[in-house]
Amino acid sequence: MAFTWMDLAAIALTVVCIIILRSSVTRSKPPLPPGPTRWPVVGNLFSLPESGNMFDAFTEWSNQYGDVTFAQILNQSIVIINSYEAALELLEHRSILYSQRPRMVMANELVGWEPCLATMPYGTNHRRMRKIIHEGTSPKAMETLRPAQEREALKFVQRLLDTPGDLHQHIRQTAGATLIKLVYGYEIETRHDYFLDLAEKAVDMFSVVTTPGSFMVDTFPWLKILPWAPFKTKAKEWQKLVTRLLEEPAGYTRQCMEKGKFEPCLLAGWLERAGEQGAEKDEMLIKWAATTIYSAGIDTTVSSVSFFFAHMVHHPDIQAAAQAEIDRVVGTQRLPTYSDRESLPYVEALFKEVLRWHPAAPFGIPHQLDSDQDDVYKGMRIPRGSLIIPNIRAMTRNPNVYHDPDGFTPERFLNDDGIAESDPGAFVFGFGRRRCPGIHIAHSSVWLSIALTLAVYDITPYVGADGTPELPTLGYSRTTISQPEPFKCTIKLRSMATKKLVEDSVIIN
C-alpha cells in the first residue's frame, strides 16, 4: 500500500501530537525523587556497582541524592528511603498504603516462605498472625519465659568458659537454643542438635532468597515456567527444608502436649488457647507464627552479638566503663539478670550503640506502594507499585541525627547534658505494620548476652603466631540479614571468682 505525502504528514502530525500530549501529562505530574540517570528500557540496570549488589548501590546513591532516592531497574520503580523522617511519614503514618510486600517469586512462590509473617502479603492473615505473636511476646507475656531465656544466656558464658575459641559457634548455638526453647519448649544440649542444624540451614537460605537481585526470576517472573532452570532445582530442595522447619519442631511440641509433659512455651500456649476457643482451624497459622519467630530471630541476634564482640576488641575503654558499672551496681557476688537492666544505663547505651552501628537488617525487606494511583511526598511523586527500600543503615549513620555517626560511642545515648540522641530501637526492627512483633525477644536476648559477657570476661585482640594483634575488620555481608566478616578475638576470665559465679549459676539454673 503506497502512502501519499498527505498520509505521511497526517501520521507525522499524529505522532507529534502523542509526544506532546505525553509530555504535557508528565509535566503536569510532580517530579520524581532525585536519583541516578536512567537509560531507556533498562533504567539503572547498568548503574549498579561492580559488585552487582543492589545494597552497595543503595548506599552509594543515598550519599549522593539525599533523603529519598528514585531508581528504576527495567520496568520496576524503586524508591530508597534514607531518613527516619521520610520512613516515619510513609511507612508509619501512611502504613495503609505501604504495608504490602512486592511479588517475591523465588522466596514465596517457589521456595514456600509466603505464609511467614515477614514475607506474606498484607491482609487478614497478616493481621491475625501479627496479633498472635504480639500477645505472646509482649513485655508482660515475656515475664513467664524470662527464666528460660536467662538460663540459655548463662549457658552461653559457660560455653565460652569451656571453649572460648569457638565464639561464633557458641553465639549461633545460643541464639537458636534460646528461640527453640521459648517457642517450642525444646532444650538443645549439643552444638550439632538436629533442630538447630535445621534452623541454621533454613535461616541462611531465607537471607539469600529475600535479598534483592539474588535471582533473575524475581525480575523476570516468566522464567519460572522453564522446566529445567537450575534455580527451580534449588527451589525444590529448599521447599522441603521449609516444610521440615514448619512441621518437625511443632510436631515435637504437639507430642509433648499429648503426653502431658511439656514446659511453658509460646506454641503450646497458642495451641491450648486455640483449642479452648474452638479455633483448631487456626493451627497452621499458629505453626507459621512459631516458625516466623524461630527463623527470623536467630540471625538477627547472631549479627548483633557478633558485632558487640568485634567492637569490644576495638574499644577496651568502653568495655572497661561498662564492666565498672556492672561491678558498682550488681556487685561481684552474683551475675547480672534482666531485672538489673534499668539500673545499668551505660550497658543499655552500649546495647543501643551496637544496634545503631550496624543494624542486623540494613535494608529490611522491601515494602510496596499498594495503590491504584501515585503518592506524593514533599512534592515528589512516588509511582504506584514502587518497591520501597528502607535504608536503615543510612538512617543510623545520618550526621544530622548522630554526631560522628561512623564512631562507636555509647555516650551518645546518655542524657547527662540533657540531650540524648535518637534511640535506634525505634526503627532498626522495621516500620509500621511490618515492624517485627517479636522485638522484645530479640532485644532482651542480645542485652543478656552483652551484660553477662561483660560481667565475666575481658575481650581483647587475637594475637597471631608472629605476636601481632589482629583487629576485626568490621566488614559485613551484603544479605538481608547481615553478618560481620569472620574475625578472631581473645576471651579471658576477669577473675577466678567470676568463673565460680558462672559454674554455680549454671548448676542452680
Short mmCIF file of C-alpha atoms in Angstrom, two decimals:
data_model
loop_
_atom_site.label_atom_id
_atom_site.label_comp_id
_atom_site.label_asym_id
_atom_site.label_seq_id
_atom_site.Cartn_x
_atom_site.Cartn_y
_atom_site.Cartn_z
CA MET A 1 0.00 0.00 0.00
CA ALA A 2 1.50 3.33 -1.11
CA PHE A 3 1.36 6.39 1.15
CA THR A 4 0.80 9.87 -0.27
CA TRP A 5 2.61 12.82 1.17
CA MET A 6 -0.66 13.81 2.87
CA ASP A 7 -0.84 10.39 4.57
CA LEU A 8 2.72 10.73 5.78
CA ALA A 9 2.04 14.25 7.02
CA ALA A 10 -1.03 13.02 8.92
CA ILE A 11 0.95 10.19 10.53
CA ALA A 12 3.76 12.57 11.47
CA LEU A 13 1.28 15.04 12.92
CA THR A 14 -0.37 12.27 14.96
CA VAL A 15 2.99 11.12 16.35
CA VAL A 16 3.92 14.69 17.26
CA CYS A 17 0.55 15.18 18.99
CA ILE A 18 1.02 11.97 21.00
CA ILE A 19 4.51 13.04 22.08
CA ILE A 20 3.26 16.49 23.06
CA LEU A 21 0.30 15.00 24.94
CA ARG A 22 2.51 12.56 26.85
CA SER A 23 4.97 15.30 27.63
CA SER A 24 2.23 17.58 28.94
CA VAL A 25 0.78 14.80 31.09
CA THR A 26 4.24 14.06 32.51
CA ARG A 27 4.87 17.75 33.13
CA SER A 28 1.55 18.01 34.97
CA LYS A 29 2.70 15.40 37.49
CA PRO A 30 5.05 16.18 40.38
CA PRO A 31 8.69 15.32 39.70
CA LEU A 32 10.19 12.01 40.72
CA PRO A 33 12.68 11.98 43.61
CA PRO A 34 16.31 12.59 42.59
CA GLY A 35 18.38 9.63 41.53
CA PRO A 36 20.96 8.30 39.09
CA THR A 37 20.42 8.93 35.38
CA ARG A 38 18.10 6.33 33.86
CA TRP A 39 18.54 4.82 30.40
CA PRO A 40 15.63 3.86 28.14
CA VAL A 41 14.25 0.36 28.74
CA VAL A 42 16.98 -0.79 31.20
CA GLY A 43 16.70 2.13 33.62
CA ASN A 44 19.54 1.94 36.15
CA LEU A 45 20.48 -1.66 35.43
CA PHE A 46 23.96 -0.59 34.33
CA SER A 47 24.32 1.88 37.20
CA LEU A 48 24.85 -0.93 39.69
CA PRO A 49 28.37 -1.13 41.19
CA GLU A 50 30.91 -3.68 40.02
CA SER A 51 29.90 -5.99 42.86
CA GLY A 52 26.45 -6.23 41.25
CA ASN A 53 24.92 -5.99 44.72
CA MET A 54 21.95 -3.64 44.97
CA PHE A 55 22.72 -2.86 48.61
CA ASP A 56 26.04 -1.32 47.62
CA ALA A 57 24.21 0.77 45.03
CA PHE A 58 21.59 1.93 47.54
CA THR A 59 24.30 3.07 49.95
CA GLU A 60 26.16 4.94 47.22
CA TRP A 61 23.01 6.63 45.91
CA SER A 62 21.82 7.67 49.37
CA ASN A 63 25.06 9.61 49.84
CA GLN A 64 24.54 11.41 46.53
CA TYR A 65 20.80 12.11 46.35
CA GLY A 66 19.51 12.69 49.87
CA ASP A 67 16.54 11.55 51.93
CA VAL A 68 14.56 9.90 49.14
CA THR A 69 16.16 8.37 46.04
CA PHE A 70 14.47 7.11 42.87
CA ALA A 71 15.87 4.37 40.66
CA GLN A 72 14.45 2.05 38.05
CA ILE A 73 15.56 -1.46 37.13
CA LEU A 74 13.92 -2.34 33.82
CA ASN A 75 10.24 -1.53 34.38
CA GLN A 76 10.34 -1.62 38.19
CA SER A 77 10.36 1.68 40.07
CA ILE A 78 12.43 1.65 43.26
CA VAL A 79 12.26 4.30 45.97
CA ILE A 80 15.00 4.18 48.60
CA ILE A 81 14.15 5.92 51.88
CA ASN A 82 17.31 7.18 53.55
CA SER A 83 15.99 9.21 56.50
CA TYR A 84 13.92 8.30 59.54
CA GLU A 85 11.72 11.35 58.91
CA ALA A 86 10.69 10.06 55.48
CA ALA A 87 10.27 6.49 56.75
CA LEU A 88 8.10 7.69 59.63
CA GLU A 89 5.80 9.61 57.29
CA LEU A 90 5.48 6.96 54.59
CA LEU A 91 5.83 3.61 56.36
CA GLU A 92 4.22 4.58 59.68
CA HIS A 93 1.75 7.41 59.09
CA ARG A 94 0.73 6.11 55.64
CA SER A 95 1.08 2.44 56.50
CA ILE A 96 -2.27 1.63 54.87
CA LEU A 97 -0.55 2.32 51.53
CA TYR A 98 2.92 0.94 52.27
CA SER A 99 2.41 -2.32 54.18
CA GLN A 100 2.32 -4.62 51.17
CA ARG A 101 5.22 -6.82 50.11
CA PRO A 102 6.28 -6.97 46.45
CA ARG A 103 5.89 -10.18 44.50
CA MET A 104 8.71 -12.46 45.69
CA VAL A 105 8.81 -15.24 43.12
CA MET A 106 11.78 -17.19 44.46
CA ALA A 107 11.15 -16.78 48.19
CA ASN A 108 7.37 -17.08 48.25
CA GLU A 109 6.13 -18.81 45.12
CA LEU A 110 8.92 -21.33 44.57
CA VAL A 111 10.51 -21.93 47.98
CA GLY A 112 7.37 -21.55 50.11
CA TRP A 113 8.05 -18.69 52.54
CA GLU A 114 4.82 -16.84 51.70
CA PRO A 115 2.95 -17.86 54.92
CA CYS A 116 5.84 -16.44 57.01
CA LEU A 117 4.88 -13.12 58.60
CA ALA A 118 7.97 -11.35 57.27
CA THR A 119 7.18 -12.10 53.63
CA MET A 120 3.44 -12.78 53.42
CA PRO A 121 1.19 -10.32 51.55
CA TYR A 122 -0.56 -7.80 53.76
CA GLY A 123 -4.12 -8.80 54.60
CA THR A 124 -6.29 -10.67 57.09
CA ASN A 125 -3.83 -13.48 57.82
CA HIS A 126 -1.01 -10.99 58.33
CA ARG A 127 -3.05 -9.03 60.87
CA ARG A 128 -4.13 -12.19 62.71
CA MET A 129 -0.62 -13.65 62.90
CA ARG A 130 0.85 -10.34 63.99
CA LYS A 131 -1.69 -10.19 66.82
CA ILE A 132 -0.86 -13.75 67.90
CA ILE A 133 2.88 -13.02 68.04
CA HIS A 134 2.45 -9.64 69.73
CA GLU A 135 0.29 -11.09 72.51
CA GLY A 136 2.74 -13.94 73.10
CA THR A 137 5.90 -11.80 73.14
CA SER A 138 4.80 -8.59 74.84
CA PRO A 139 6.94 -7.47 77.81
CA LYS A 140 4.30 -8.77 80.24
CA ALA A 141 3.96 -12.12 78.47
CA MET A 142 7.74 -12.50 78.38
CA GLU A 143 7.91 -12.49 82.20
CA THR A 144 6.87 -16.16 82.31
CA LEU A 145 9.51 -17.10 79.72
CA ARG A 146 12.31 -14.97 81.16
CA PRO A 147 13.84 -17.71 83.38
CA ALA A 148 14.36 -19.94 80.32
CA GLN A 149 15.88 -17.03 78.40
CA GLU A 150 18.28 -16.22 81.25
CA ARG A 151 19.22 -19.89 81.58
CA GLU A 152 20.30 -20.03 77.92
CA ALA A 153 22.33 -16.83 78.35
CA LEU A 154 24.12 -18.42 81.32
CA LYS A 155 24.87 -21.47 79.20
CA PHE A 156 26.46 -19.12 76.67
CA VAL A 157 29.02 -17.77 79.13
CA GLN A 158 29.60 -21.33 80.36
CA ARG A 159 30.40 -22.50 76.81
CA LEU A 160 32.83 -19.60 76.43
CA LEU A 161 34.49 -20.77 79.64
CA ASP A 162 34.99 -24.25 78.19
CA THR A 163 35.97 -23.39 74.59
CA PRO A 164 36.50 -19.63 74.09
CA GLY A 165 37.96 -20.22 70.63
CA ASP A 166 34.57 -21.38 69.36
CA LEU A 167 32.95 -17.98 69.91
CA HIS A 168 30.95 -17.83 66.67
CA GLN A 169 29.59 -21.35 67.11
CA HIS A 170 28.55 -20.50 70.66
CA ILE A 171 26.75 -17.33 69.54
CA ARG A 172 24.76 -19.23 66.91
CA GLN A 173 24.01 -22.11 69.25
CA THR A 174 22.76 -19.76 71.97
CA ALA A 175 20.56 -17.76 69.60
CA GLY A 176 18.99 -20.93 68.23
CA ALA A 177 18.73 -22.66 71.61
CA THR A 178 17.03 -19.64 73.20
CA LEU A 179 14.41 -19.33 70.50
CA ILE A 180 13.62 -23.03 70.21
CA LYS A 181 13.24 -23.18 73.99
CA LEU A 182 10.92 -20.17 74.13
CA VAL A 183 8.90 -21.14 71.06
CA TYR A 184 8.74 -24.95 71.24
CA GLY A 185 9.85 -25.87 74.77
CA TYR A 186 12.71 -27.93 73.35
CA GLU A 187 16.12 -27.86 75.05
CA ILE A 188 19.28 -28.04 72.96
CA GLU A 189 22.16 -29.82 74.66
CA THR A 190 24.77 -30.19 71.91
CA ARG A 191 26.24 -27.97 69.22
CA HIS A 192 25.05 -30.25 66.42
CA ASP A 193 21.48 -30.68 67.53
CA TYR A 194 19.13 -31.78 64.72
CA PHE A 195 16.64 -28.93 65.17
CA LEU A 196 19.42 -26.35 65.49
CA ASP A 197 21.08 -27.52 62.27
CA LEU A 198 17.70 -27.46 60.54
CA ALA A 199 17.03 -23.88 61.63
CA GLU A 200 20.50 -22.64 60.67
CA LYS A 201 20.18 -24.04 57.15
CA ALA A 202 16.73 -22.51 56.78
CA VAL A 203 17.63 -19.03 58.03
CA ASP A 204 20.78 -18.91 55.88
CA MET A 205 18.63 -19.77 52.88
CA PHE A 206 15.97 -17.21 53.85
CA SER A 207 18.56 -14.45 53.92
CA VAL A 208 19.68 -15.36 50.40
CA VAL A 209 16.26 -15.74 48.73
CA THR A 210 14.96 -12.45 50.16
CA THR A 211 17.98 -10.37 49.09
CA PRO A 212 17.01 -8.16 46.10
CA GLY A 213 18.80 -9.14 42.92
CA SER A 214 19.82 -12.62 44.08
CA PHE A 215 17.66 -14.40 41.50
CA MET A 216 16.71 -13.25 37.99
CA VAL A 217 13.30 -14.89 38.34
CA ASP A 218 12.31 -12.10 40.74
CA THR A 219 12.96 -9.59 37.94
CA PHE A 220 11.60 -11.80 35.14
CA PRO A 221 8.80 -13.92 36.71
CA TRP A 222 8.13 -15.70 33.41
CA LEU A 223 11.42 -17.57 33.93
CA LYS A 224 9.70 -19.82 36.46
CA ILE A 225 7.91 -21.69 33.64
CA LEU A 226 11.25 -23.00 32.34
CA PRO A 227 11.26 -26.71 33.30
CA TRP A 228 14.99 -27.33 33.79
CA ALA A 229 16.15 -24.00 35.18
CA PRO A 230 18.85 -24.54 37.87
CA PHE A 231 17.11 -22.16 40.28
CA LYS A 232 13.99 -24.37 40.18
CA THR A 233 16.01 -27.41 41.22
CA LYS A 234 17.42 -25.42 44.13
CA ALA A 235 13.95 -24.10 45.00
CA LYS A 236 12.52 -27.64 45.26
CA GLU A 237 15.32 -28.60 47.62
CA TRP A 238 14.75 -25.50 49.75
CA GLN A 239 10.98 -26.02 49.75
CA LYS A 240 11.49 -29.35 51.53
CA LEU A 241 13.67 -27.57 54.07
CA VAL A 242 10.93 -25.01 54.79
CA THR A 243 8.36 -27.79 55.26
CA ARG A 244 10.62 -29.58 57.73
CA LEU A 245 11.20 -26.36 59.67
CA LEU A 246 7.45 -25.78 59.88
CA GLU A 247 6.36 -29.29 60.83
CA GLU A 248 9.08 -31.04 62.81
CA PRO A 249 9.68 -28.73 65.82
CA ALA A 250 5.92 -28.18 66.07
CA GLY A 251 5.43 -31.94 65.98
CA TYR A 252 7.73 -32.29 68.99
CA THR A 253 5.67 -29.76 70.98
CA ARG A 254 2.40 -31.42 70.00
CA GLN A 255 3.69 -34.83 71.13
CA CYS A 256 4.77 -33.42 74.48
CA MET A 257 1.35 -31.82 74.95
CA GLU A 258 -0.42 -35.09 74.19
CA LYS A 259 1.73 -36.84 76.81
CA GLY A 260 1.08 -34.06 79.31
CA LYS A 261 4.81 -33.46 79.68
CA PHE A 262 5.79 -30.07 78.32
CA GLU A 263 7.35 -26.87 79.58
CA PRO A 264 5.69 -23.47 79.09
CA CYS A 265 6.39 -22.19 75.59
CA LEU A 266 4.76 -19.97 73.01
CA LEU A 267 3.47 -22.69 70.69
CA ALA A 268 1.91 -24.76 73.48
CA GLY A 269 0.16 -21.68 74.86
CA TRP A 270 -1.19 -20.69 71.46
CA LEU A 271 -2.43 -24.21 70.68
CA GLU A 272 -4.10 -24.52 74.10
CA ARG A 273 -5.94 -21.21 73.65
CA ALA A 274 -6.99 -22.17 70.13
CA GLY A 275 -8.44 -25.42 71.49
CA GLU A 276 -10.29 -23.63 74.30
CA GLN A 277 -11.76 -21.14 71.82
CA GLY A 278 -12.72 -23.79 69.27
CA ALA A 279 -10.26 -22.35 66.78
CA GLU A 280 -8.38 -25.53 65.84
CA LYS A 281 -8.61 -24.40 62.20
CA ASP A 282 -6.00 -21.77 63.09
CA GLU A 283 -3.35 -24.41 63.78
CA MET A 284 -1.49 -23.81 60.50
CA LEU A 285 -1.45 -20.05 61.14
CA ILE A 286 -0.16 -20.70 64.66
CA LYS A 287 2.58 -23.03 63.42
CA TRP A 288 3.70 -20.37 60.97
CA ALA A 289 3.71 -17.79 63.77
CA ALA A 290 6.09 -20.09 65.67
CA THR A 291 8.24 -20.64 62.58
CA THR A 292 8.38 -16.89 61.97
CA ILE A 293 9.81 -16.14 65.42
CA TYR A 294 12.17 -19.09 65.34
CA SER A 295 13.57 -18.43 61.87
CA ALA A 296 13.56 -14.63 61.85
CA GLY A 297 15.13 -14.21 65.28
CA ILE A 298 18.24 -16.37 65.02
CA ASP A 299 20.36 -14.48 62.51
CA THR A 300 19.41 -11.01 63.78
CA THR A 301 20.55 -11.98 67.27
CA VAL A 302 23.74 -13.58 65.94
CA SER A 303 24.55 -10.41 63.98
CA SER A 304 24.16 -8.04 66.94
CA VAL A 305 26.02 -10.20 69.47
CA SER A 306 28.85 -10.84 66.99
CA PHE A 307 29.30 -7.12 66.31
CA PHE A 308 29.34 -6.50 70.07
CA PHE A 309 32.38 -8.75 70.45
CA ALA A 310 34.11 -7.14 67.47
CA HIS A 311 33.61 -3.64 68.89
CA MET A 312 34.86 -4.61 72.33
CA VAL A 313 38.16 -5.64 70.74
CA HIS A 314 38.41 -2.19 69.17
CA HIS A 315 37.27 -0.25 72.26
CA PRO A 316 38.75 -1.54 75.54
CA ASP A 317 37.90 1.78 77.21
CA ILE A 318 34.19 1.31 76.51
CA GLN A 319 34.40 -2.28 77.69
CA ALA A 320 36.04 -1.19 80.94
CA ALA A 321 33.42 1.51 81.55
CA ALA A 322 30.57 -0.98 81.14
CA GLN A 323 32.30 -3.51 83.41
CA ALA A 324 32.84 -0.86 86.06
CA GLU A 325 29.12 -0.03 86.04
CA ILE A 326 28.19 -3.70 86.43
CA ASP A 327 30.65 -4.12 89.31
CA ARG A 328 29.31 -1.00 91.01
CA VAL A 329 25.58 -1.74 90.59
CA VAL A 330 25.38 -5.54 90.62
CA GLY A 331 28.48 -6.23 92.66
CA THR A 332 30.84 -9.17 92.33
CA GLN A 333 28.88 -11.71 94.36
CA ARG A 334 26.36 -12.51 91.63
CA LEU A 335 25.86 -12.17 87.88
CA PRO A 336 23.53 -9.60 86.30
CA THR A 337 19.98 -10.62 85.44
CA TYR A 338 17.37 -8.98 83.25
CA SER A 339 15.89 -7.29 86.32
CA ASP A 340 19.11 -5.21 86.52
CA ARG A 341 18.59 -3.68 83.09
CA GLU A 342 17.06 -0.38 84.22
CA SER A 343 19.88 0.08 86.74
CA LEU A 344 22.63 -0.22 84.12
CA PRO A 345 22.31 2.86 81.87
CA TYR A 346 25.79 2.60 80.36
CA VAL A 347 25.29 -1.06 79.43
CA GLU A 348 21.95 -0.04 77.92
CA ALA A 349 23.66 2.71 75.92
CA LEU A 350 26.26 0.19 74.73
CA PHE A 351 23.45 -2.14 73.63
CA LYS A 352 21.80 0.68 71.66
CA GLU A 353 25.08 1.61 70.00
CA VAL A 354 25.54 -1.99 68.84
CA LEU A 355 22.10 -1.83 67.20
CA ARG A 356 22.85 1.56 65.65
CA TRP A 357 26.35 0.97 64.35
CA HIS A 358 25.28 -1.92 62.12
CA PRO A 359 21.59 -2.86 62.01
CA ALA A 360 21.13 -6.60 61.58
CA ALA A 361 18.85 -6.00 58.58
CA PRO A 362 20.41 -2.88 56.98
CA PHE A 363 17.72 -2.58 54.29
CA GLY A 364 14.92 -4.63 55.82
CA ILE A 365 12.63 -6.44 53.39
CA PRO A 366 11.11 -4.27 50.62
CA HIS A 367 7.67 -2.73 51.02
CA GLN A 368 5.46 -1.84 48.05
CA LEU A 369 3.18 1.12 47.37
CA ASP A 370 -0.16 -0.70 47.15
CA SER A 371 -2.41 1.86 45.50
CA ASP A 372 -4.15 2.44 42.18
CA GLN A 373 -2.56 5.87 41.97
CA ASP A 374 0.76 7.56 42.64
CA ASP A 375 1.60 9.01 46.04
CA VAL A 376 3.33 12.33 46.74
CA TYR A 377 5.88 13.10 49.45
CA LYS A 378 7.26 16.62 49.87
CA GLY A 379 6.35 17.44 46.29
CA MET A 380 7.99 14.29 44.91
CA ARG A 381 5.97 11.64 43.09
CA ILE A 382 6.18 8.01 44.15
CA PRO A 383 4.80 5.86 41.30
CA ARG A 384 2.20 3.27 42.22
CA GLY A 385 3.65 -0.23 42.54
CA SER A 386 7.08 1.11 43.51
CA LEU A 387 9.36 -1.03 45.64
CA ILE A 388 10.10 0.86 48.84
CA ILE A 389 13.51 0.12 50.35
CA PRO A 390 14.04 1.43 53.91
CA ASN A 391 17.76 2.20 54.04
CA ILE A 392 18.02 1.61 57.78
CA ARG A 393 21.80 1.73 57.73
CA ALA A 394 21.72 5.24 56.23
CA MET A 395 19.27 6.32 58.95
CA THR A 396 21.63 5.11 61.67
CA ARG A 397 24.55 6.93 60.01
CA ASN A 398 22.76 10.24 59.46
CA PRO A 399 25.17 13.01 60.62
CA ASN A 400 22.20 15.33 61.21
CA VAL A 401 20.90 12.89 63.83
CA TYR A 402 24.04 11.22 65.19
CA HIS A 403 27.26 13.06 65.99
CA ASP A 404 30.27 11.30 64.44
CA PRO A 405 28.00 8.57 63.04
CA ASP A 406 30.86 6.29 62.00
CA GLY A 407 32.28 6.25 65.52
CA PHE A 408 31.26 3.76 68.20
CA THR A 409 30.11 5.97 71.08
CA PRO A 410 27.60 4.64 73.65
CA GLU A 411 27.68 8.01 75.46
CA ARG A 412 25.52 9.48 72.68
CA PHE A 413 22.51 7.81 74.34
CA LEU A 414 23.20 9.13 77.85
CA ASN A 415 21.47 12.41 78.62
CA ASP A 416 23.78 13.76 81.31
CA ASP A 417 23.74 17.03 79.39
CA GLY A 418 20.01 16.79 78.71
CA ILE A 419 20.48 15.84 75.06
CA ALA A 420 20.40 12.13 74.20
CA GLU A 421 20.48 11.07 70.56
CA SER A 422 17.62 9.12 68.98
CA ASP A 423 17.11 5.53 70.11
CA PRO A 424 17.72 3.26 67.09
CA GLY A 425 15.45 0.65 68.63
CA ALA A 426 12.57 2.70 67.24
CA PHE A 427 13.34 1.67 63.68
CA VAL A 428 16.07 -0.96 63.27
CA PHE A 429 13.42 -3.69 63.53
CA GLY A 430 11.18 -2.25 60.82
CA PHE A 431 8.31 0.15 60.40
CA GLY A 432 4.55 0.36 60.73
CA ARG A 433 2.55 -2.80 60.25
CA ARG A 434 5.71 -4.57 59.12
CA ARG A 435 7.67 -3.89 62.30
CA CYS A 436 8.92 -7.10 63.88
CA PRO A 437 6.36 -8.06 66.57
CA GLY A 438 8.93 -10.26 68.33
CA ILE A 439 11.20 -7.31 69.05
CA HIS A 440 11.11 -7.87 72.84
CA ILE A 441 12.63 -11.35 72.49
CA ALA A 442 15.42 -10.03 70.28
CA HIS A 443 16.18 -7.03 72.49
CA SER A 444 16.31 -9.00 75.72
CA SER A 445 18.36 -11.87 74.28
CA VAL A 446 21.03 -9.52 72.94
CA TRP A 447 21.08 -7.46 76.14
CA LEU A 448 21.52 -10.54 78.35
CA SER A 449 24.41 -11.82 76.22
CA ILE A 450 26.13 -8.43 76.43
CA ALA A 451 25.64 -7.93 80.17
CA LEU A 452 26.72 -11.43 81.20
CA THR A 453 29.75 -11.41 78.91
CA LEU A 454 30.94 -8.08 80.30
CA ALA A 455 30.48 -9.29 83.87
CA VAL A 456 32.57 -12.41 83.32
CA TYR A 457 35.13 -11.81 80.57
CA ASP A 458 37.69 -9.43 79.10
CA ILE A 459 37.62 -9.33 75.30
CA THR A 460 40.97 -8.49 73.70
CA PRO A 461 42.61 -8.76 70.27
CA TYR A 462 43.66 -12.15 68.96
CA VAL A 463 47.45 -12.40 68.79
CA GLY A 464 48.84 -14.23 65.77
CA ALA A 465 51.82 -16.57 65.64
CA ASP A 466 54.11 -13.64 64.89
CA GLY A 467 52.96 -11.82 68.02
CA THR A 468 50.95 -9.19 66.11
CA PRO A 469 47.48 -8.31 67.49
CA GLU A 470 44.68 -8.73 64.94
CA LEU A 471 41.71 -6.37 64.96
CA PRO A 472 38.34 -7.32 63.39
CA THR A 473 37.76 -5.61 60.03
CA LEU A 474 34.16 -4.69 60.94
CA GLY A 475 33.19 -5.58 57.37
CA TYR A 476 29.81 -7.20 56.77
CA SER A 477 27.87 -9.41 54.35
CA ARG A 478 25.51 -7.96 51.72
CA THR A 479 22.46 -10.07 52.52
CA THR A 480 19.04 -9.39 54.04
CA ILE A 481 20.35 -10.34 57.49
CA SER A 482 23.91 -9.00 57.52
CA GLN A 483 26.69 -10.70 59.46
CA PRO A 484 30.19 -9.40 60.28
CA GLU A 485 33.11 -10.76 58.33
CA PRO A 486 34.80 -13.62 60.23
CA PHE A 487 37.14 -12.44 62.98
CA LYS A 488 39.08 -13.78 65.93
CA CYS A 489 39.43 -12.42 69.44
CA THR A 490 40.78 -13.49 72.81
CA ILE A 491 38.32 -14.14 75.64
CA LYS A 492 39.71 -14.30 79.18
CA LEU A 493 38.11 -14.58 82.60
CA ARG A 494 38.20 -11.34 84.55
CA SER A 495 38.97 -13.34 87.71
CA MET A 496 38.68 -16.83 89.16
CA ALA A 497 35.79 -15.55 91.26
CA THR A 498 33.74 -14.91 88.13
CA LYS A 499 34.47 -18.46 86.99
CA LYS A 500 32.90 -19.82 90.16
CA LEU A 501 29.91 -17.50 89.70
CA VAL A 502 29.31 -18.91 86.23
CA GLU A 503 29.64 -22.52 87.33
CA ASP A 504 27.38 -22.04 90.37
CA SER A 505 24.75 -20.11 88.39
CA VAL A 506 24.54 -22.78 85.68
CA ILE A 507 24.17 -25.52 88.31
CA ILE A 508 21.42 -23.62 90.15
CA ASN A 509 19.50 -22.95 86.95
#
